[in-house]
Amino acid sequence: MRFGSRNNGAVTRPAPLPGVGLEADKFDTTALNAHLDKFTGELFRTIGTRDQNLPGGLKMLHMDSWEMGAQNWTQQFREEFTRRRNYDPQPFYPVYAGMIVGSREISERFLWDLRLTSQELVLEKHAGHIKEYGRRHGYGLSIEPYDMNPAADLELAVTADMPMCEFWSAGYGFNTSFSAIEGTSAAHLIGQPVVPAEAFTAHLDGWRQHPGSMKNQSDWAFASGINRLVYHTFQHQALNDSLRPGMTMGPYGVHWDRNQTWWPMADAYHRYVSRCQFMLQQGRTVADILYLTPEGAPHVFRAPESALESELPFLPDRKGYNFDGCPPGMLHRAFVKDNRIVFPGGASYRLLVLPDFETMTPGLLQKIKELVYEGATVIGLPPSKSPGLTNYPACDNEVRTIAKELWGHPEIPAGLTTQSFGSGKIIWGTELREKTDNLYPHYDITAKILAEMNVPEDFAANVPVRYTHRTLPDCDLYFVANRTEKNIKDECRFRITGKTPELWDPITGETRFLPEFSQRNGTTVIPLEFGPYESYFIVFRNHQRGGKGKNFTSKTMLDTLSAPWEVSFDPAWGGPAKISFEKLTDWTQHPDPGINYYSGTAVYRQKFNLPGDINGTLYLDLGKVKNMARIHINGKEAGTLWTAPWQLDITDFVKQSDNELEIEVVNLWPNRLIGDEQLPDDGIQNHQWPEWLLKGEARNSGRYTFTTYKHYTKDSPLLESGLIGPVTIQMKNTD
């Protein structure tokens, strides 16, 4: 047989034409250096060496999601394979073509060795080399370690200084929630406190998303362990401000840029995100379960479905016992302290759960044996053989010998059995195989074992609340969030005692004691209430109990602002400069097409008086808003509302009578884009800029908007818009 090699045909994407070219050899540092010299080398020669004392500037090199396919050869592959696997691969080359050499068993073992060697070359010659290259120039390395990756995702992730994950906007693309579990797991294992995510990636979003619609998914990301949102896409906007919404990345992106209608009000959402991210970058995440992934490549870690719960498939939340996934290469760094499996970065776990997989290398099994002997608790069935050809068949005998030492005998006992070994124990039995879930025991089995170890769930509630828990030397903090659009309340249980709880609100920045709580059975029980998709932090600190009364106080309705509203739209975007609304209504139901198709900000004005007997905190409640609102009272800005509850504390802004209320309300782009589709099309044609734009001439079509990608037709449905109300004044009584 004669063999040859060639590139795999993969090209850089997505890229403008000058950046398109064949992918570099990922197994060869010579090829990679040639690429880096022409790519980042040009940049570094221009900007010079990074000053480590400067707080800002470029800090990271980044490897985005793989997306370029795999490879199985390089010029020195035979030599690299022989050195790593201790045998010559040449006699097995026909297996590349799908033929069997020796036997199916032998050929499969060779393929396992082939894929493992390819993974090692990616980790060392590609990711590891880029990491070292960045170090020489003063940069770290972040990696999105998934999507057609020839290595195991988690093995690639832990080579980074900063593992990164990705999630798409719910309903606008792929379900990549698995990558959030992978990225956060890797960051926890290596002790990286910052976990970024390519956030809200979307296909055909069409400017429908906004901070309020993204609140639930933002909270899901924070509860999953993500604590730095990197929005996809912060679109470059090079056109004149009158040409909005402007440039896009084709059909992709959540359009996080200054051309959004609501961008002037986005600071309120950004403050919320900043507070959450700051809090969630403190300390380390608390988790009880460590799922070991199988050896070999490629591999994507999929947690047991039974360990997750959600109302939406895109947003799976961990149950009461948190967990991480662990690649085999990382387990070799672990040790045991106080019967917990601990990593140098600080992460620790009560249980190690093995995959139901028949193969394991002798080296990995020996490491598990050492951990159990030192005091670890392991759940899982014994492997029966080694996966590769290295030292075959002696490697299989070695696996069986170690397994017999650790599990006692090869026959799987009925139900569940505990086998002691050294200071630790192995829990195994037929129940593990009868109730498997993505290679692992069903979550209920693991939860039962933890409960029998007198370890209560880290968080528990009878209503749909997601959570994450981080611990610091002097306090613990939980992020808790309602994952429904309903008001809910319950007695929530936190696995912590001896500390006093406080509520920290990331929307307002306010903090307060929670006077109602009790401590029992190793938990603190707190009555909590949540508005639709509401979230906050419960912070436990070592101080005396403060405050008295109720954790949550109800409000009393004082007045409904039902007088006519004076409303001003922006004529530059087709709306009337001044009009009266006898009652609040959805703009799309208005007979005036300038309002019906309007996109942008309108200002509502009304005067009101306060009733007597004010003895508490006053709130303005806007009822229903599409989609954001900024409030001014008596000439002073009182705040911006972008999510439920649509309420604002106005106590310090009002007087007894003649209060001047001004509410700026902004909707989304689709209505104006749909309205413009009723008019002649003077936009992009055949991928070419229109002549009027190139020549700086006036438009004759009558259109108000301009964009580089069309999302709507003239028959697309309009989106509910405006201040729909009712607008009320409410009072929270003083305790």
XYZ file of C-alpha atoms in Angstrom:
735
model
C 0.000 0.000 0.000
C 1.120 3.548 -0.724
C 0.151 6.461 1.538
C 0.323 10.225 1.125
C -0.637 13.227 3.246
C -2.295 16.566 2.494
C -3.990 19.400 4.378
C -7.563 18.735 5.450
C -8.929 21.638 3.401
C -10.051 23.672 6.405
C -9.774 27.443 6.003
C -9.998 30.285 8.492
C -13.573 31.356 9.168
C -15.347 33.635 9.528
C -12.913 36.135 8.095
C -12.801 38.943 5.538
C -11.100 37.990 2.292
C -7.568 39.164 3.285
C -7.727 36.856 6.312
C -8.884 33.713 4.499
C -6.318 30.928 4.165
C -5.590 27.311 4.994
C -5.396 26.333 8.650
C -1.908 25.807 10.080
C -0.576 22.383 11.104
C -1.674 21.976 14.733
C 0.951 19.276 15.444
C 4.005 21.246 14.304
C 5.495 24.251 16.130
C 7.450 25.237 12.997
C 4.214 25.738 11.077
C 2.600 27.463 14.028
C 5.534 29.849 14.468
C 5.316 30.829 10.799
C 1.634 31.636 11.278
C 2.174 33.556 14.524
C 4.989 35.616 13.038
C 2.723 36.866 10.246
C -0.284 37.284 12.522
C 0.333 38.315 16.121
C 4.005 38.987 15.413
C 3.062 41.962 13.248
C 0.920 43.284 16.082
C 3.587 42.823 18.751
C 6.237 44.497 16.602
C 3.897 47.472 16.279
C 2.742 47.879 19.889
C 5.889 46.595 21.610
C 6.168 44.459 24.746
C 3.236 44.721 27.116
C 3.882 46.829 30.222
C 2.844 44.543 33.095
C 2.334 47.568 35.387
C -0.441 49.030 33.260
C -3.968 48.042 34.364
C -5.574 48.048 30.908
C -4.683 47.132 27.374
C -4.346 43.795 25.632
C -3.852 40.998 28.193
C -4.801 37.716 26.541
C -4.247 35.684 23.439
C -7.415 33.774 22.619
C -8.192 30.473 20.904
C -11.847 30.545 19.928
C -14.078 27.486 19.507
C -12.192 24.961 17.357
C -14.476 24.614 14.279
C -11.652 23.581 11.891
C -11.865 19.808 12.082
C -9.219 17.304 13.085
C -5.940 16.023 11.695
C -4.125 12.726 12.058
C -0.718 13.326 10.509
C 2.269 15.641 10.486
C 5.779 15.319 9.128
C 7.208 13.910 12.369
C 4.099 11.976 13.407
C 5.661 8.516 13.177
C 8.558 9.556 15.403
C 6.271 11.303 17.902
C 3.953 8.286 18.041
C 6.818 5.835 18.567
C 8.312 7.935 21.353
C 4.983 8.291 23.195
C 3.402 4.852 22.661
C 6.590 2.754 22.625
C 5.854 0.989 19.332
C 6.128 1.783 15.624
C 2.772 2.717 14.027
C 3.853 1.903 10.466
C 2.495 -1.691 10.376
C -0.921 -0.287 11.341
C -1.179 2.357 8.586
C -3.878 0.321 6.729
C -6.161 1.027 9.710
C -6.167 4.678 8.532
C -8.045 3.394 5.469
C -10.567 1.419 7.537
C -8.871 -1.963 7.208
C -8.290 -4.389 10.050
C -4.718 -5.222 11.035
C -4.333 -8.301 13.195
C -7.854 -8.218 14.621
C -10.649 -5.754 15.290
C -9.485 -5.516 18.917
C -5.904 -4.737 17.897
C -7.014 -2.189 15.298
C -9.336 -0.414 17.731
C -6.516 -0.206 20.264
C -4.236 1.300 17.641
C -6.895 3.904 16.784
C -7.162 4.758 20.482
C -3.408 5.310 20.594
C -3.585 7.328 17.379
C -6.234 9.661 18.796
C -4.415 9.953 22.124
C -1.192 10.898 20.338
C -3.076 13.486 18.284
C -4.518 14.936 21.490
C -1.101 15.141 23.128
C 0.319 16.933 20.096
C -2.538 19.453 20.127
C -2.029 20.098 23.832
C 1.767 20.419 23.628
C 2.609 21.658 20.138
C -0.395 23.917 19.661
C -2.144 25.109 22.854
C 0.910 24.724 25.077
C 3.171 26.388 22.519
C 0.819 29.359 22.100
C 0.645 29.649 25.870
C 4.429 29.827 26.135
C 4.606 32.221 23.165
C 2.134 34.517 24.918
C 4.098 34.355 28.165
C 7.199 35.633 26.387
C 5.235 38.705 25.306
C 3.455 39.231 28.635
C 0.089 37.675 27.757
C -2.092 34.902 29.129
C -4.087 32.412 27.058
C -7.829 31.859 27.018
C -9.362 28.912 25.164
C -12.870 27.941 24.077
C -12.107 24.189 24.068
C -14.993 22.721 22.066
C -16.691 22.273 18.670
C -15.048 19.613 16.459
C -12.062 19.545 18.769
C -9.694 16.570 18.113
C -8.781 16.516 21.822
C -10.991 15.897 24.819
C -12.626 19.229 25.613
C -11.634 19.297 29.280
C -8.029 18.236 28.607
C -7.668 21.191 26.233
C -9.490 23.519 28.636
C -7.141 22.968 31.578
C -4.099 23.903 29.471
C -5.412 27.490 29.348
C -4.752 30.265 31.828
C -8.437 31.129 31.471
C -10.851 28.487 30.135
C -13.793 30.024 28.327
C -17.214 28.714 27.358
C -20.108 29.776 25.160
C -23.876 29.994 25.205
C -26.349 30.976 22.518
C -29.422 33.069 23.162
C -32.347 30.819 24.046
C -34.430 30.328 20.912
C -31.861 31.810 18.540
C -29.441 29.003 17.758
C -27.648 26.019 19.215
C -27.944 24.601 22.702
C -24.333 24.849 23.903
C -25.149 24.772 27.599
C -22.796 21.777 27.946
C -19.873 24.127 27.305
C -20.830 26.202 30.358
C -20.401 23.094 32.504
C -17.110 22.269 30.781
C -15.668 25.780 31.028
C -16.634 26.358 34.647
C -15.386 22.894 35.645
C -11.978 23.514 34.093
C -11.679 26.961 35.694
C -12.551 25.580 39.138
C -10.007 22.763 38.811
C -7.101 25.043 37.893
C -8.096 27.705 40.441
C -9.030 30.401 37.904
C -11.576 32.740 39.580
C -12.692 34.386 36.320
C -14.821 32.295 33.947
C -15.678 34.144 30.731
C -18.301 33.099 28.212
C -19.017 34.082 24.652
C -22.479 35.250 25.619
C -25.823 35.490 23.834
C -24.540 34.342 20.472
C -27.603 34.408 18.221
C -28.822 33.588 14.729
C -31.605 35.737 13.256
C -32.120 37.635 16.490
C -33.323 40.605 14.435
C -32.824 43.102 17.284
C -35.576 41.362 19.282
C -33.432 40.834 22.372
C -32.939 43.438 25.063
C -31.741 43.484 28.699
C -35.144 42.499 30.088
C -35.508 39.499 27.773
C -31.938 38.461 28.593
C -32.306 38.675 32.388
C -33.276 35.041 32.950
C -30.443 33.724 30.796
C -27.966 36.130 32.397
C -28.917 34.710 35.784
C -28.632 31.161 34.452
C -25.093 31.943 33.303
C -24.157 33.368 36.700
C -25.639 30.383 38.544
C -23.810 27.980 36.219
C -20.466 29.497 37.276
C -19.885 31.990 34.465
C -18.791 35.376 35.812
C -17.650 37.389 32.793
C -20.010 37.965 29.866
C -18.316 38.579 26.505
C -21.198 39.649 24.282
C -21.483 38.267 20.772
C -21.432 40.576 18.973
C -20.214 44.048 19.931
C -20.573 45.148 16.313
C -18.257 47.736 14.792
C -20.409 50.647 13.615
C -18.523 52.697 11.053
C -21.538 54.332 9.374
C -23.132 57.673 10.151
C -25.414 57.712 13.206
C -28.399 58.353 10.916
C -27.846 54.955 9.276
C -29.189 52.731 11.982
C -29.374 49.937 13.103
C -26.302 49.839 10.868
C -23.758 47.117 10.303
C -24.237 43.509 11.385
C -22.271 40.276 11.358
C -24.657 38.924 8.746
C -27.510 37.105 10.521
C -25.508 36.632 13.738
C -25.252 38.487 17.017
C -27.229 40.035 19.821
C -26.149 43.434 18.406
C -24.500 44.782 21.548
C -23.604 48.243 20.223
C -24.403 51.937 20.335
C -26.957 51.657 17.511
C -29.477 49.784 19.638
C -32.578 51.858 20.397
C -32.127 51.160 24.117
C -28.359 51.717 24.285
C -28.655 55.042 26.210
C -30.443 53.090 28.983
C -28.202 49.989 28.935
C -26.065 51.346 31.791
C -28.643 50.090 34.314
C -28.283 46.518 33.028
C -24.504 46.882 32.839
C -24.383 47.921 36.500
C -26.380 44.811 37.385
C -24.006 42.600 35.391
C -20.949 44.302 36.904
C -22.170 43.789 40.459
C -22.966 40.131 39.818
C -19.660 39.477 38.091
C -17.644 41.155 40.829
C -19.371 39.149 43.545
C -19.072 35.859 41.674
C -15.343 36.308 41.084
C -14.695 36.273 44.835
C -13.522 33.156 46.670
C -14.116 29.750 45.116
C -17.146 27.745 44.069
C -18.516 25.097 46.423
C -19.161 21.699 44.786
C -19.557 18.196 46.210
C -19.314 15.845 43.219
C -16.440 15.342 40.779
C -17.284 13.396 37.624
C -14.195 11.825 36.047
C -14.368 11.734 32.254
C -13.167 8.707 30.277
C -9.668 8.704 28.855
C -9.093 9.227 25.157
C -10.095 11.703 22.508
C -12.152 13.298 21.196
C -14.527 13.627 24.135
C -17.235 16.072 25.231
C -18.194 15.980 28.904
C -21.937 15.590 29.292
C -23.109 15.674 32.885
C -25.882 13.322 33.979
C -29.202 14.766 32.852
C -30.605 13.716 36.218
C -28.189 16.133 37.961
C -29.823 19.053 36.146
C -33.255 20.668 36.178
C -34.831 23.452 34.150
C -37.930 24.879 32.545
C -36.026 25.410 29.262
C -33.539 22.964 27.633
C -31.170 25.878 26.935
C -30.927 26.698 30.642
C -30.123 23.567 32.688
C -29.425 24.300 36.351
C -27.514 22.107 38.753
C -29.534 20.489 41.513
C -28.807 20.808 45.234
C -25.414 19.087 45.086
C -23.128 21.026 42.759
C -20.593 19.201 40.588
C -17.713 19.571 38.143
C -16.259 17.397 35.422
C -12.594 16.377 35.573
C -10.300 15.204 32.752
C -8.041 12.235 33.576
C -4.894 14.308 33.084
C -6.026 16.725 35.773
C -6.787 14.000 38.319
C -3.072 13.224 38.537
C -2.622 16.623 40.244
C -5.163 15.854 42.974
C -4.505 14.831 46.569
C -6.663 13.998 49.592
C -7.160 16.220 52.622
C -9.772 15.569 55.317
C -11.335 12.884 53.105
C -11.867 15.405 50.291
C -10.267 15.305 46.849
C -8.351 18.577 46.569
C -6.589 20.322 43.685
C -3.689 22.781 43.930
C -5.984 25.623 42.818
C -8.192 25.118 45.890
C -11.179 23.206 44.495
C -12.269 20.268 46.656
C -14.908 17.540 46.371
C -16.513 14.972 48.664
C -17.055 12.298 45.999
C -15.245 11.108 42.877
C -17.662 9.447 40.439
C -16.241 7.181 37.727
C -17.776 6.714 34.274
C -19.241 3.307 33.447
C -16.432 2.543 31.000
C -14.696 -0.768 30.522
C -11.206 0.639 29.854
C -8.716 2.597 31.935
C -4.936 2.915 31.688
C -2.909 1.396 34.522
C -1.475 4.811 35.435
C -4.884 6.420 35.953
C -6.221 3.437 37.900
C -3.128 3.520 40.115
C -3.827 7.207 40.854
C -7.416 6.416 41.850
C -6.130 3.634 44.103
C -3.784 6.107 45.823
C -6.594 8.628 46.352
C -8.854 6.016 47.925
C -6.065 4.746 50.129
C -5.498 8.325 51.364
C -9.180 8.723 52.312
C -11.234 9.531 49.218
C -14.716 8.175 48.556
C -15.180 6.867 45.009
C -18.391 5.723 43.325
C -17.990 3.483 40.302
C -17.439 0.100 38.703
C -13.988 -1.397 38.013
C -12.473 -1.277 34.499
C -11.659 -4.623 32.882
C -8.797 -3.701 30.551
C -6.482 -0.998 29.213
C -7.578 0.830 26.030
C -4.369 0.921 23.940
C -1.625 -1.258 22.505
C 1.183 0.117 24.664
C 2.595 -2.817 26.678
C -0.277 -5.004 25.464
C -1.351 -7.554 26.747
C 0.529 -7.010 30.027
C -1.295 -3.673 30.461
C -4.614 -5.538 30.738
C -3.281 -7.807 33.438
C -2.001 -4.770 35.334
C -5.459 -3.149 35.198
C -7.158 -6.290 36.466
C -4.611 -6.654 39.294
C -5.108 -3.073 40.545
C -8.894 -3.354 40.177
C -8.955 -6.513 42.277
C -6.936 -4.779 45.004
C -9.288 -1.845 45.054
C -12.720 -3.440 44.501
C -11.911 -6.787 46.157
C -13.270 -9.051 43.414
C -14.318 -8.691 39.748
C -17.952 -9.770 40.170
C -20.338 -6.811 40.577
C -22.367 -7.230 43.782
C -26.123 -6.761 43.815
C -27.491 -3.342 44.771
C -24.887 -1.054 46.342
C -21.894 -2.187 48.387
C -19.176 -0.246 50.210
C -15.631 -1.599 49.942
C -13.083 -0.103 52.341
C -9.524 0.412 51.167
C -6.933 2.204 53.281
C -8.551 5.321 54.746
C -11.134 5.581 51.951
C -13.842 3.544 50.307
C -15.309 2.405 46.997
C -19.102 2.336 46.561
C -20.247 0.038 43.755
C -22.837 -2.509 42.699
C -25.359 -3.467 40.035
C -27.507 -0.422 40.848
C -24.892 1.838 39.268
C -25.214 0.046 35.928
C -28.969 -0.358 36.099
C -29.466 3.397 36.551
C -26.846 4.995 34.294
C -27.158 8.508 32.920
C -24.599 9.793 30.371
C -22.077 7.169 31.582
C -22.624 8.030 35.267
C -24.876 6.804 38.083
C -28.240 8.526 38.300
C -28.085 11.683 40.416
C -30.503 10.216 42.956
C -27.953 7.512 43.801
C -25.190 10.058 44.363
C -27.497 12.340 46.361
C -28.570 9.442 48.573
C -24.936 8.559 49.303
C -24.154 12.162 50.268
C -27.214 12.305 52.507
C -26.070 9.103 54.239
C -22.725 10.856 54.810
C -24.722 13.537 56.734
C -24.121 16.081 53.964
C -27.349 18.020 53.245
C -27.914 19.640 49.858
C -25.987 22.877 49.483
C -29.234 24.651 48.568
C -32.835 23.466 48.550
C -36.225 25.014 47.853
C -39.687 23.783 46.901
C -39.999 26.439 44.190
C -37.916 26.811 40.991
C -34.914 28.776 42.251
C -31.413 28.356 40.777
C -28.308 29.000 42.838
C -24.553 28.985 43.094
C -22.429 29.143 46.243
C -19.001 30.694 46.712
C -16.964 30.609 49.887
C -14.411 33.117 51.194
C -12.302 33.081 54.366
C -14.653 35.446 56.200
C -18.036 34.886 54.548
C -20.123 32.793 52.185
C -22.330 34.081 49.407
C -25.134 32.462 47.463
C -26.559 33.822 44.216
C -30.227 32.816 44.000
C -32.624 33.495 41.131
C -36.256 32.830 40.261
C -36.225 31.027 36.927
C -39.918 31.662 36.198
C -42.000 34.694 35.240
C -44.217 34.216 38.301
C -44.030 35.581 41.827
C -42.772 32.824 44.136
C -41.897 32.436 47.799
C -40.629 29.632 50.010
C -38.448 28.736 52.959
C -35.091 28.217 51.259
C -32.415 26.085 52.912
C -28.712 26.916 52.785
C -25.990 24.508 53.940
C -24.358 26.903 56.336
C -24.709 27.714 60.038
C -23.276 30.118 62.586
C -23.504 33.159 60.319
C -26.043 35.938 59.810
C -27.752 36.325 56.412
C -28.021 39.554 54.454
C -29.736 40.304 51.136
C -27.657 42.160 48.548
C -29.664 43.424 45.567
C -27.524 43.691 42.398
C -30.156 45.786 40.597
C -30.287 48.612 43.130
C -27.010 48.029 44.969
C -28.878 48.037 48.296
C -28.001 45.654 51.148
C -30.019 44.748 54.237
C -30.220 42.192 57.017
C -32.703 39.327 56.831
C -34.106 39.170 60.373
C -36.271 36.071 59.784
C -34.175 32.893 59.718
C -33.541 29.740 61.705
C -30.709 27.236 61.861
C -31.294 23.510 62.067
C -29.815 20.227 60.827
C -26.724 21.914 59.462
C -28.666 24.465 57.417
C -29.953 28.028 57.662
C -33.626 28.315 56.676
C -34.740 31.696 55.320
C -38.216 32.746 54.088
C -37.560 34.366 50.683
C -39.755 36.016 48.060
C -38.982 36.577 44.388
C -40.643 38.634 41.688
C -40.628 37.358 38.077
C -37.033 36.364 37.185
C -35.804 38.257 40.245
C -32.376 37.441 41.651
C -30.138 38.565 44.474
C -27.287 37.498 46.731
C -27.658 36.014 50.194
C -24.437 36.857 52.028
C -23.563 35.083 55.285
C -21.113 36.878 57.585
C -19.836 36.485 61.123
C -21.590 39.249 63.052
C -24.429 39.620 65.478
C -27.948 39.314 64.206
C -29.107 42.725 63.020
C -32.561 44.204 62.548
C -36.024 42.869 63.338
C -39.344 42.391 61.631
C -40.096 40.710 58.311
C -37.712 39.787 55.519
C -40.185 41.177 52.958
C -42.841 43.834 53.473
C -45.926 44.173 51.292
C -46.893 47.419 49.541
C -50.119 49.391 49.671
C -51.675 50.909 46.538
C -52.099 54.696 46.939
C -53.112 55.953 43.495
C -53.373 55.097 39.795
C -52.231 57.766 37.332
C -55.184 57.583 34.943
C -55.217 61.151 33.572
C -54.331 61.709 29.879
C -50.643 61.509 29.010
C -48.774 63.965 26.821
C -46.467 61.868 24.628
C -43.602 63.042 22.395
C -42.063 60.872 19.689
C -38.974 61.690 17.616
C -39.981 63.019 14.174
C -36.554 62.037 12.833
C -37.731 58.430 13.145
C -41.273 59.016 11.857
C -43.227 59.702 15.058
C -45.382 62.720 15.976
C -43.626 65.417 18.007
C -46.587 65.755 20.342
C -49.765 63.743 20.863
C -52.163 63.013 23.726
C -52.934 59.484 24.929
C -56.274 59.398 26.740
C -55.208 56.045 28.107
C -52.062 53.979 27.907
C -51.939 51.701 24.889
C -49.642 49.494 22.840
C -48.139 51.599 20.035
C -48.868 48.896 17.463
C -52.610 49.335 18.168
C -52.533 53.061 17.392
C -54.081 54.230 14.084
C -51.214 56.646 13.323
C -48.605 54.725 11.224
C -45.921 57.008 12.645
C -46.661 55.459 16.044
C -47.654 52.025 14.743
C -44.250 51.508 13.089
C -42.222 53.635 15.481
C -38.936 52.426 16.942
C -37.017 54.489 19.446
C -37.772 56.612 22.505
C -41.010 58.376 23.363
C -41.477 60.636 26.391
C -44.641 60.393 28.520
C -45.521 63.379 30.738
C -48.104 63.841 33.496
C -48.510 65.732 36.765
C -49.692 64.103 39.978
C -50.327 64.836 43.650
C -49.668 62.590 46.615
C -52.507 61.503 48.912
C -52.177 62.221 52.611
C -50.891 59.935 55.365
C -47.528 59.053 53.856
C -45.602 57.031 56.446
C -43.392 54.735 54.424
C -41.285 54.348 51.305
C -42.977 55.457 48.067
C -42.672 53.524 44.807
C -43.625 54.268 41.238
C -44.875 51.086 39.546
C -45.043 51.192 35.731
C -47.020 47.998 35.287
C -46.194 46.673 31.813
C -43.366 48.273 29.814
C -42.070 47.439 26.352
C -39.142 47.581 26.693
C -37.195 49.936 29.003
C -37.929 53.171 30.835
C -36.022 56.042 32.409
C -37.899 58.181 34.949
C -37.485 61.853 35.821
C -39.446 63.437 38.658
C -39.471 67.179 39.195
C -36.518 67.582 36.836
C -34.324 64.957 38.533
C -33.433 61.551 37.170
C -34.907 58.920 39.494
C -33.647 55.789 37.755
C -33.973 53.331 34.880
C -36.202 50.255 34.820
C -35.374 47.343 32.524
C -36.800 44.278 34.254
C -39.431 43.169 36.736
C -40.408 44.320 39.230
C -41.077 47.523 37.275
C -40.877 49.626 40.425
C -38.708 52.516 41.524
C -38.186 54.137 44.936
C -39.263 57.765 44.452
C -39.413 58.842 48.114
C -36.573 61.361 47.786
C -37.881 62.878 44.535
C -41.515 63.707 45.231
C -43.372 66.489 47.003
C -46.965 66.670 48.219
C -48.435 68.266 45.087
C -47.702 69.287 41.493
C -45.152 66.536 40.862
C -43.931 66.563 37.274
C -43.434 63.022 35.991
C -41.509 62.306 32.810
C -41.049 58.717 31.592
C -38.806 57.971 28.627
C -39.896 54.656 27.109
C -37.940 52.846 24.418
C -38.920 49.864 22.282
C -36.991 47.752 19.745
C -35.972 48.134 16.086
C -38.274 45.574 14.395
C -41.375 47.799 14.067
C -39.556 50.551 12.176
C -37.743 47.975 10.020
C -41.082 46.339 9.181
C -42.612 49.734 8.433
C -39.758 50.551 6.068
C -40.387 47.299 4.199
C -43.628 48.903 2.948
C -41.383 51.329 0.983
C -38.997 50.893 -1.991
C -35.812 49.002 -1.119
C -32.736 51.236 -1.442
C -30.361 49.134 0.639
C -27.718 46.485 -0.018
C -28.187 44.764 -3.387
C -26.044 41.857 -4.635
C -23.670 42.411 -1.707
C -22.947 45.948 -2.919
C -23.316 49.289 -1.101
C -26.056 51.526 -2.595
C -24.904 54.374 -4.828
C -26.539 57.060 -2.676
C -24.453 55.914 0.298
C -21.190 55.759 -1.643
C -21.776 59.211 -3.148
C -23.126 60.815 0.051
C -26.462 61.644 -1.608
C -29.891 61.986 -0.017
C -32.193 58.968 0.067
C -35.388 59.090 -1.987
C -37.107 55.947 -0.707
C -38.615 57.506 2.412
C -37.041 54.836 4.599
C -35.774 55.728 8.055
C -33.572 52.699 8.756
C -30.548 51.153 7.109
C -28.873 47.844 7.828
C -26.520 45.457 6.073
C -28.702 42.368 6.648
C -32.454 42.074 6.149
C -34.378 40.314 8.927
C -37.972 41.308 8.132
C -40.577 41.561 5.392
C -43.525 43.929 5.141
C -45.787 41.206 6.539
C -43.706 40.400 9.629
C -45.693 40.804 12.886
C -45.132 43.974 14.890
C -43.836 43.779 18.466
C -45.835 45.145 21.399
C -44.353 48.521 22.351
C -44.615 51.460 24.719
C -45.852 52.132 28.245
C -48.875 49.898 28.725
C -49.238 50.288 32.480
C -51.125 50.760 34.662
C -48.868 53.346 36.342
C -49.441 53.443 40.084
C -48.053 54.975 43.269
C -47.453 52.423 46.024
C -46.160 52.599 49.582
C -44.141 50.139 51.625
C -45.072 50.560 55.262
C -42.340 51.262 57.799
C -41.701 48.225 60.059
